[in-house]
Amino acid sequence: MAYVITQACCNDVSCVEVCPVNCIHPTPDEAPFATTEMLYIDPDTCIDCGACVDECPVDAIAADNELTPAQEPYLEINAEYYRRYPIGPDWPELRPRRKIPADLGTLRVAIVGSGPAACYAAQELTSHSAVQVDIFDRLPTPFGLVRAGVAPDHQSTKGIANVFRSAIGHKNTQCYFNVEVGTHITHEELLAHHHAVLYAVGASSDRRLGVPGEDLPGSFAATEFVAWYNGHPDYAHRTFDLSGERAVIIGNGNVALDVARALVMNPDELARTDMAEHAVEALRNSAIQEVVVVGRRGPAQAAYTNPELLALGGLEGVDVMVDPAELELDPASRALVDDPDVEPRIALKVRQVGEYAKTSPTPGNKRIVLRYLASPVEITGDDAVTSITLERNELVEVDGRLEARPTGNTDTLGAGLVLRSIGYRGTPVKGVPFDERRGVLPNHLGRVVDPETDEPVPGVYTAGWIKRGPSGVIGTNKQCSNETVEQILDDFIAGKLPEPVADREKLATLVAERRPEFVDYRGWQQIDKQEKSRGSAAGRSRLKFVSVEELLAASRTGS
């Protein structure tokens, strides 16, 4: 028997660290880690010890004889990785952890943001006894996209929050939720109270299509829709017209597939998750029967991962449809798929789409239609969206990369809802350098740099999407944050960080004066406890409070 990593994998690499025979790859030190969709267990090396099962934060690992029918493809997916990357004696070992000399005193770090990158950074920092961490977030709740971005039907993925509790609840961590840096406290004040300030604020804005009609009612960013159904306080009171029979999603990354599933899944299934109650009720009354997911390039270049693509086929009452004609690959793509030296995941994407292309529609089923080689040119309607015009693309090679080039051939789809899902973008942080072109904080390995001199800005660091751009999955942030923490520790040990001019107690006093409504870790525990209790009473995993007022009231219960 061997263990198998399945769809829920978040690339956290906790399993890698406990494996006694080094059979889980890629590790963060290996080149494929930067682009991998998941981690893989070598079936020929696994000794069936089960250490990885106990360590996995999202229950993604199962014994090969206990796989469900939906999980069985992962037997081959795991094995295929090792045919491409056979284990050898030259595979790198994990690097030893850095230690802070005892005579340097206490390192104090402020972390702005409380999503995965922030929590991984806090977890790594507080693993050193001589480090104190203060976490700031403008919302009354922690965990960022784990709470407000992960699809509700991926409850196992949200289990990563249990790992993050050890970071935000650590004895050396102080939490200041419902405190906005730049409004209630300045960047300069954070620097005055800490050796280092680490920005892990994510990428909160979306990229636009730039086509006529994009601002019509009924045309939205997918990020807004995701935040709405996850109960984000900024979006909970939005409304979306679901009275049409067709919705169109532009972009085919994992977020696009998350939204497509939400629009066609049985609402009774969603009602067992932590999806916001207002969204569940809206989807119960939805008239949408078909969701068209549009990618500008072909199936070999699609942005979604194989686990998310495979999961579409397991939706009850939903057909996944592909026009067989759209699988006619251009010569360059065909060569890419057939090349034995190319990543197996690319060929797997094409094979799986080919299986969907064989699907015949089932009477009474809803549909997810995957379209390729098409781009929007116009969204039309008088007072609201009624249709979208797509232009057919062809692939051409530009500087070694396959790019989509319009052909002039168009067709128009009737649609009452259009959601763009073509990428996230970071927003500037007041007082901190910003790269407008890339939408990130300019940095070297996490050290924020002055764009004019390319020199590090003393004491300022970054991690997560605002550091590297919107790429990877939740666990990708672990290596990203650990890399930044290494730079902070290096600079502290080398004496490059100025001493804080004010102590921790003065910081607490300052925040309390500026923002009496701040929520600490104990307040979050009260919110968490009540949401779970409300959910349990309703037969759900959690029933969220969706307004700041409700969240603050819940945080004060028992205080």
XYZ file of C-alpha atoms in Angstrom:
559
model
C 0.000 0.000 0.000
C 1.102 3.591 -0.662
C -0.362 6.979 0.105
C -1.680 9.294 -2.615
C -2.028 13.082 -2.701
C -5.393 14.170 -4.100
C -7.332 17.214 -5.286
C -7.376 19.178 -2.007
C -3.565 19.591 -1.955
C -2.589 23.175 -1.092
C 1.232 22.866 -1.512
C 1.757 23.616 2.188
C 4.788 21.207 2.241
C 4.199 20.216 5.865
C 4.049 16.654 4.555
C 7.458 17.046 2.905
C 9.037 18.007 6.205
C 7.847 14.884 8.060
C 8.396 12.244 5.364
C 11.186 9.937 6.648
C 12.136 8.646 3.168
C 11.988 11.900 1.143
C 9.278 10.556 -1.183
C 7.127 13.712 -1.456
C 8.095 16.214 -4.134
C 8.698 18.803 -5.409
C 10.272 20.407 -2.380
C 10.593 24.209 -2.238
C 14.248 23.912 -3.266
C 13.421 22.120 -6.527
C 12.752 23.982 -9.759
C 9.336 22.398 -10.463
C 7.975 23.786 -7.167
C 7.518 27.230 -8.727
C 4.966 25.927 -11.239
C 3.647 22.742 -9.655
C -0.123 22.357 -9.280
C 0.213 20.056 -6.277
C 2.667 17.798 -4.462
C 3.167 14.126 -5.338
C 4.050 10.931 -3.467
C 6.318 8.394 -5.172
C 4.407 5.087 -4.895
C 7.616 3.045 -5.205
C 9.366 4.838 -2.328
C 6.467 5.376 0.103
C 6.809 3.102 3.165
C 3.187 3.484 4.310
C 4.112 5.195 7.590
C 1.212 7.665 7.489
C 3.224 10.601 8.872
C 2.122 12.784 5.965
C -1.558 11.996 6.597
C -1.358 13.279 10.156
C 0.490 16.421 9.064
C -1.624 17.426 6.043
C -3.694 20.489 7.032
C -6.369 19.968 4.349
C -6.930 16.167 4.420
C -5.574 15.761 0.892
C -3.725 12.451 1.467
C -5.351 9.021 1.398
C -4.226 5.399 1.202
C -4.379 4.003 -2.317
C -6.867 1.317 -1.234
C -9.206 3.917 0.284
C -9.552 6.277 -2.669
C -13.035 7.242 -3.783
C -13.908 6.839 -7.483
C -13.395 10.591 -7.950
C -9.915 10.310 -6.416
C -8.701 7.307 -8.415
C -7.144 9.412 -11.233
C -4.646 10.679 -8.664
C -2.981 7.258 -8.530
C -1.743 7.833 -12.072
C -1.166 11.566 -11.555
C 1.189 10.886 -8.630
C 3.014 8.069 -10.433
C 3.333 10.074 -13.655
C 5.229 12.831 -11.860
C 7.994 10.414 -10.923
C 8.282 9.084 -14.448
C 9.085 12.676 -15.406
C 11.198 13.390 -12.299
C 12.641 10.114 -10.990
C 14.006 10.234 -7.456
C 17.786 10.285 -7.372
C 20.642 10.881 -4.937
C 21.029 14.452 -6.162
C 17.608 15.558 -4.899
C 18.192 18.384 -2.407
C 17.748 17.923 1.299
C 15.742 20.430 3.322
C 17.800 23.369 4.550
C 18.497 23.706 8.280
C 16.589 26.399 10.157
C 18.321 29.689 10.982
C 18.863 30.600 14.638
C 18.945 34.031 16.290
C 21.902 34.550 18.638
C 20.688 34.952 22.203
C 22.627 38.181 22.826
C 20.702 40.163 20.184
C 17.577 40.603 22.269
C 14.003 40.535 21.001
C 13.143 41.083 17.337
C 9.838 42.926 16.869
C 7.974 42.601 13.570
C 4.692 44.124 12.402
C 2.775 42.140 9.785
C 0.138 43.989 7.777
C -2.487 41.535 6.555
C -3.635 38.243 8.056
C -4.096 35.975 5.052
C -2.005 32.878 4.238
C 1.248 34.738 3.501
C 0.931 36.770 6.710
C 0.092 33.721 8.820
C 2.917 31.627 7.397
C 5.316 34.491 8.122
C 4.002 34.816 11.670
C 4.265 31.059 12.142
C 7.901 31.040 11.051
C 8.802 34.135 13.082
C 7.189 32.923 16.309
C 9.002 29.599 16.011
C 11.923 31.664 17.386
C 11.428 32.429 21.058
C 13.024 35.885 20.815
C 10.554 37.291 18.265
C 7.389 39.301 18.918
C 4.818 39.771 16.157
C 1.999 42.309 15.865
C -0.574 41.507 13.161
C -2.803 44.200 11.636
C -5.832 43.708 9.402
C -8.488 46.202 8.340
C -11.238 43.574 8.720
C -12.474 42.296 12.106
C -11.598 38.732 11.025
C -8.317 37.046 10.050
C -7.241 34.635 7.292
C -7.856 36.777 4.195
C -8.753 34.695 1.136
C -9.043 31.515 3.203
C -12.181 33.058 4.663
C -13.290 35.274 1.786
C -11.810 33.671 -1.332
C -11.714 29.885 -1.099
C -14.767 28.262 -2.697
C -17.375 27.206 -0.100
C -17.517 23.669 -1.516
C -13.789 23.304 -0.762
C -14.258 23.045 2.995
C -11.209 20.810 3.398
C -9.025 23.550 1.916
C -10.343 25.971 4.515
C -8.980 23.577 7.128
C -5.635 25.314 6.679
C -7.029 27.974 9.036
C -6.519 25.483 11.878
C -2.789 25.654 11.176
C -2.850 29.443 11.125
C -4.441 29.615 14.581
C -1.119 28.607 16.085
C 0.407 31.744 14.557
C -2.208 34.344 15.416
C -2.869 32.808 18.847
C 0.787 32.447 19.811
C 1.832 33.918 23.152
C 4.271 36.239 21.339
C 1.660 37.454 18.840
C -0.659 40.415 19.349
C -3.576 40.851 16.923
C -5.083 44.182 15.900
C -7.996 43.350 13.620
C -10.378 46.069 12.405
C -7.381 48.407 12.220
C -6.423 49.879 8.859
C -2.810 50.832 8.287
C -2.783 54.233 6.601
C -5.990 55.286 8.351
C -5.769 54.372 12.027
C -2.000 54.002 12.176
C 0.648 55.084 9.701
C 3.483 53.192 8.063
C 5.949 55.491 9.814
C 4.394 54.725 13.199
C 4.700 51.007 12.572
C 8.381 51.456 11.768
C 8.848 53.451 14.961
C 7.459 50.569 17.048
C 9.161 47.656 15.258
C 12.458 46.533 13.796
C 10.648 45.470 10.626
C 7.279 45.853 8.896
C 6.173 43.053 6.576
C 3.373 43.797 4.105
C 1.307 40.760 3.143
C -1.800 42.562 1.913
C -2.510 40.416 -1.147
C -3.815 41.662 -4.469
C -7.270 43.059 -3.870
C -8.134 44.704 -7.179
C -8.982 43.036 -10.488
C -7.779 43.492 -14.038
C -10.232 44.911 -16.562
C -11.212 43.660 -20.000
C -11.044 47.052 -21.695
C -13.996 46.390 -24.013
C -17.158 48.430 -24.689
C -20.010 47.665 -22.308
C -17.781 46.417 -19.516
C -19.452 48.753 -17.012
C -23.044 47.805 -17.856
C -25.160 46.491 -14.965
C -24.726 42.727 -15.015
C -20.993 42.928 -15.800
C -18.776 42.424 -12.760
C -15.383 41.261 -11.609
C -15.460 37.647 -10.481
C -13.658 38.833 -7.346
C -16.797 40.764 -6.367
C -18.989 37.712 -6.865
C -16.621 35.504 -4.852
C -16.470 38.026 -2.014
C -20.286 38.287 -2.083
C -20.953 34.585 -1.744
C -18.247 34.249 0.905
C -19.808 36.963 3.066
C -17.057 39.600 2.849
C -18.394 42.674 4.716
C -17.523 45.009 1.816
C -19.619 42.965 -0.634
C -22.324 41.245 1.410
C -25.017 43.712 0.387
C -24.307 43.552 -3.351
C -26.953 42.102 -5.645
C -26.453 40.028 -8.789
C -29.165 39.445 -11.361
C -29.420 35.670 -11.766
C -32.670 35.743 -13.738
C -31.086 34.886 -17.102
C -30.421 31.336 -18.237
C -26.793 31.879 -19.229
C -23.770 33.402 -17.495
C -20.406 33.957 -19.182
C -17.086 33.980 -17.342
C -14.104 35.511 -19.125
C -10.916 33.772 -18.025
C -10.326 30.143 -17.162
C -8.234 30.042 -14.021
C -9.235 28.297 -10.811
C -11.323 31.258 -9.641
C -13.359 31.071 -12.847
C -14.063 27.383 -12.210
C -14.967 28.139 -8.576
C -17.557 30.661 -9.743
C -18.878 28.329 -12.441
C -19.446 25.582 -9.876
C -21.203 27.949 -7.487
C -23.602 29.055 -10.234
C -24.733 25.553 -11.199
C -24.328 23.417 -8.069
C -27.313 22.155 -6.134
C -28.008 24.911 -3.561
C -28.792 22.221 -0.977
C -25.127 21.191 -1.166
C -23.986 24.781 -0.815
C -26.303 25.213 2.166
C -24.153 22.701 4.078
C -21.044 24.840 3.610
C -20.061 28.216 5.022
C -21.404 30.096 1.984
C -23.137 33.284 3.130
C -26.847 32.761 3.715
C -27.847 35.590 1.375
C -25.924 33.912 -1.447
C -27.458 30.498 -0.834
C -30.939 32.005 -1.015
C -30.112 33.942 -4.178
C -28.767 30.795 -5.849
C -31.875 28.835 -4.827
C -33.870 31.303 -6.923
C -31.375 31.455 -9.781
C -32.560 30.743 -13.324
C -29.053 30.074 -14.650
C -28.836 26.802 -16.570
C -25.561 27.277 -18.417
C -22.214 28.835 -17.557
C -19.746 29.428 -20.395
C -16.103 29.678 -19.329
C -14.005 31.440 -21.979
C -10.229 31.185 -22.372
C -8.286 33.257 -24.898
C -5.826 30.455 -25.626
C -6.167 26.701 -26.119
C -6.703 23.799 -23.710
C -2.942 23.198 -23.446
C -2.451 26.752 -22.115
C -5.510 26.947 -19.848
C -4.821 28.641 -16.524
C -6.800 26.272 -14.282
C -5.049 23.374 -12.554
C -5.747 19.734 -13.287
C -7.286 19.058 -9.845
C -9.843 21.830 -10.396
C -10.563 20.643 -13.950
C -11.050 17.049 -12.807
C -13.367 18.155 -9.998
C -15.844 19.601 -12.505
C -16.666 16.084 -13.672
C -17.934 15.105 -10.231
C -20.727 17.681 -9.980
C -24.103 16.015 -9.600
C -26.671 17.151 -12.147
C -24.107 19.119 -14.169
C -22.694 18.296 -17.613
C -19.277 19.627 -18.601
C -19.378 20.328 -22.332
C -16.628 21.064 -24.867
C -17.012 21.536 -28.601
C -14.748 18.850 -30.145
C -13.741 21.349 -32.840
C -12.054 23.479 -30.184
C -9.659 20.613 -29.414
C -8.015 20.918 -32.815
C -4.625 22.013 -31.541
C -2.283 24.167 -33.543
C 1.041 22.473 -34.486
C 2.972 24.209 -31.692
C 0.470 23.127 -29.037
C 0.333 19.602 -30.415
C 4.130 19.367 -30.264
C 3.957 20.679 -26.699
C 1.513 17.974 -25.669
C 3.331 15.159 -27.459
C 6.811 16.109 -26.234
C 7.842 13.525 -23.574
C 10.068 16.132 -21.911
C 7.185 18.525 -21.305
C 5.359 18.618 -17.978
C 2.790 15.762 -17.857
C 0.223 18.180 -16.420
C -0.127 19.879 -19.820
C -0.958 16.651 -21.611
C -3.324 15.709 -18.775
C -5.241 18.954 -19.240
C -5.761 18.209 -22.925
C -6.721 14.574 -22.287
C -9.279 15.551 -19.655
C -10.828 18.220 -21.869
C -10.992 15.546 -24.577
C -13.028 13.359 -22.236
C -15.444 16.207 -21.606
C -15.752 16.710 -25.360
C -17.232 13.187 -25.590
C -20.018 14.116 -23.168
C -23.575 14.120 -24.456
C -25.980 16.522 -22.766
C -28.257 14.957 -20.161
C -31.877 16.172 -20.251
C -32.581 18.322 -17.204
C -28.917 18.849 -16.290
C -27.254 22.217 -16.001
C -24.117 22.825 -18.032
C -20.626 24.211 -17.750
C -19.316 24.897 -21.252
C -15.556 25.258 -21.663
C -14.632 27.459 -24.640
C -11.143 28.091 -25.916
C -9.360 30.430 -28.330
C -11.876 33.247 -27.854
C -11.747 36.771 -26.433
C -14.501 39.287 -25.653
C -14.777 42.293 -27.965
C -18.034 43.846 -26.709
C -20.648 43.479 -23.998
C -24.044 44.763 -25.119
C -27.387 45.750 -23.646
C -29.518 48.857 -23.161
C -29.861 49.159 -19.391
C -28.152 45.883 -18.483
C -26.143 43.083 -20.060
C -28.047 41.036 -22.622
C -25.228 39.572 -24.731
C -21.495 39.329 -25.264
C -19.585 39.125 -28.534
C -16.559 36.841 -28.692
C -13.835 36.861 -31.329
C -12.098 33.677 -32.399
C -8.321 33.543 -31.820
C -5.472 31.626 -33.331
C -2.211 30.834 -31.606
C 1.046 32.260 -32.870
C 4.519 31.875 -31.416
C 6.030 35.133 -30.135
C 9.473 35.042 -28.513
C 9.042 31.354 -27.742
C 5.592 31.817 -26.199
C 2.239 30.973 -27.736
C 0.045 34.065 -27.888
C -3.561 34.513 -28.983
C -4.105 36.562 -32.141
C -7.615 37.642 -33.207
C -8.931 36.257 -36.489
C -11.853 38.640 -37.059
C -14.432 35.838 -36.789
C -17.027 36.599 -34.124
C -20.155 35.152 -32.574
C -22.568 36.553 -30.019
C -23.951 34.794 -26.956
C -27.024 35.900 -25.082
C -26.183 36.357 -21.398
C -27.621 38.136 -18.389
C -24.441 37.978 -16.332
C -20.805 38.478 -17.381
C -17.982 37.986 -14.886
C -14.378 38.813 -15.701
C -11.765 36.591 -14.080
C -8.529 37.570 -15.776
C -6.326 38.187 -12.786
C -5.806 40.063 -9.543
C -3.676 43.134 -9.061
C -2.118 44.670 -5.980
C -2.838 48.225 -4.865
C -0.350 50.792 -3.524
C 0.486 50.993 0.168
C 0.830 54.575 1.388
C 4.430 55.429 2.129
C 5.842 52.286 0.468
C 7.328 51.995 -3.063
C 4.997 50.432 -5.641
C 5.532 48.930 -9.088
C 2.575 50.212 -11.121
C 3.324 48.002 -14.099
C 3.343 44.716 -12.185
C 1.007 45.751 -9.384
C 3.410 44.630 -6.625
C 5.799 46.109 -4.074
C 9.228 46.127 -5.775
C 11.475 43.746 -3.871
C 14.453 41.417 -3.842
C 13.572 38.109 -2.126
C 11.075 39.999 0.029
C 13.165 43.061 0.854
C 11.261 46.079 -0.478
C 13.547 48.212 -2.639
C 13.593 51.818 -3.801
C 12.768 51.595 -7.535
C 15.140 54.471 -8.342
C 18.220 53.134 -6.556
C 17.293 49.441 -6.356
C 18.522 49.561 -2.758
C 16.561 47.964 0.112
C 14.281 50.250 2.125
C 15.463 49.658 5.711
C 13.020 47.607 7.759
C 10.361 47.131 5.040
C 9.508 43.686 3.648
C 6.769 41.932 1.715
C 5.321 38.455 1.141
C 2.508 36.808 -0.792
C 0.738 38.148 -3.861
C 1.770 41.749 -3.195
C 5.369 40.465 -3.356
C 5.293 38.108 -6.346
C 1.971 38.747 -8.110
C -1.170 36.582 -8.050
C 0.297 33.136 -8.581
C 0.272 29.776 -6.865
C -2.090 28.231 -4.335
C -2.377 28.689 -0.577
C 0.650 26.606 0.326
C 2.834 28.436 -2.201
C 2.810 31.310 0.276
C 4.666 29.239 2.854
C 7.914 29.165 0.909
C 7.361 32.757 -0.218
C 6.922 33.956 3.382
C 9.771 31.851 4.733
C 12.061 33.389 2.127
C 11.104 36.870 3.351
C 11.523 35.881 6.997
C 15.053 34.707 6.166
C 15.851 38.199 4.910
C 14.441 39.773 8.073
C 16.494 37.449 10.274
C 19.631 38.030 8.181
C 19.240 41.791 8.486
C 18.522 41.623 12.220
C 21.532 39.403 12.891
C 23.718 41.674 10.725
C 22.624 44.743 12.695
C 20.954 46.392 9.699
C 17.603 47.061 11.404
C 17.197 50.226 13.485
C 16.006 49.803 17.051
C 12.327 50.693 17.696
C 11.935 54.053 19.402
C 8.754 53.053 21.239
C 7.887 49.839 23.082
C 5.058 47.348 22.633
C 2.928 48.781 25.407
C 2.960 52.227 23.786
C 1.830 50.630 20.543
C -1.121 48.996 22.296
C -2.050 52.345 23.871
C -1.783 54.142 20.535
C -4.051 51.617 18.750
C -6.597 51.686 21.569
C -6.766 55.485 21.394
C -7.011 55.631 17.602
C -9.261 52.593 17.115
C -11.122 51.609 20.302
C -13.136 49.130 18.196
C -10.110 46.974 17.395
C -10.552 43.208 17.725
C -7.854 41.132 19.397
C -7.349 37.365 19.225
C -9.809 36.758 22.032
C -12.403 38.806 20.174
C -11.835 36.703 17.048
C -12.293 33.559 19.131
C -15.703 34.855 20.206
C -16.685 35.521 16.576
C -15.443 32.093 15.537
C -17.270 30.323 18.347
C -20.589 32.005 17.591
C -20.381 31.472 13.830
C -19.740 27.772 14.356
C -22.547 27.539 16.894
C -24.970 29.243 14.509
C -23.841 26.921 11.752
C -24.247 23.800 13.866
C -27.813 24.791 14.721
C -28.563 25.153 11.007
C -26.771 21.956 9.952
C -23.904 23.901 8.402
C -20.161 24.115 8.995
C -20.388 27.810 9.843
C -22.940 30.610 9.539
C -21.008 33.820 9.034
C -21.699 37.291 10.292
C -21.505 39.430 7.177
C -21.448 43.006 8.448
C -18.798 44.800 10.453
C -21.420 45.753 13.033
C -22.432 42.117 13.574
C -18.828 41.000 13.763
C -17.916 43.649 16.323
C -20.940 42.805 18.448
C -19.999 39.122 18.364
C -16.388 39.910 19.293
C -17.548 41.583 22.513
C -19.683 38.666 23.704
C -18.355 37.346 26.979
C -15.915 40.232 27.422
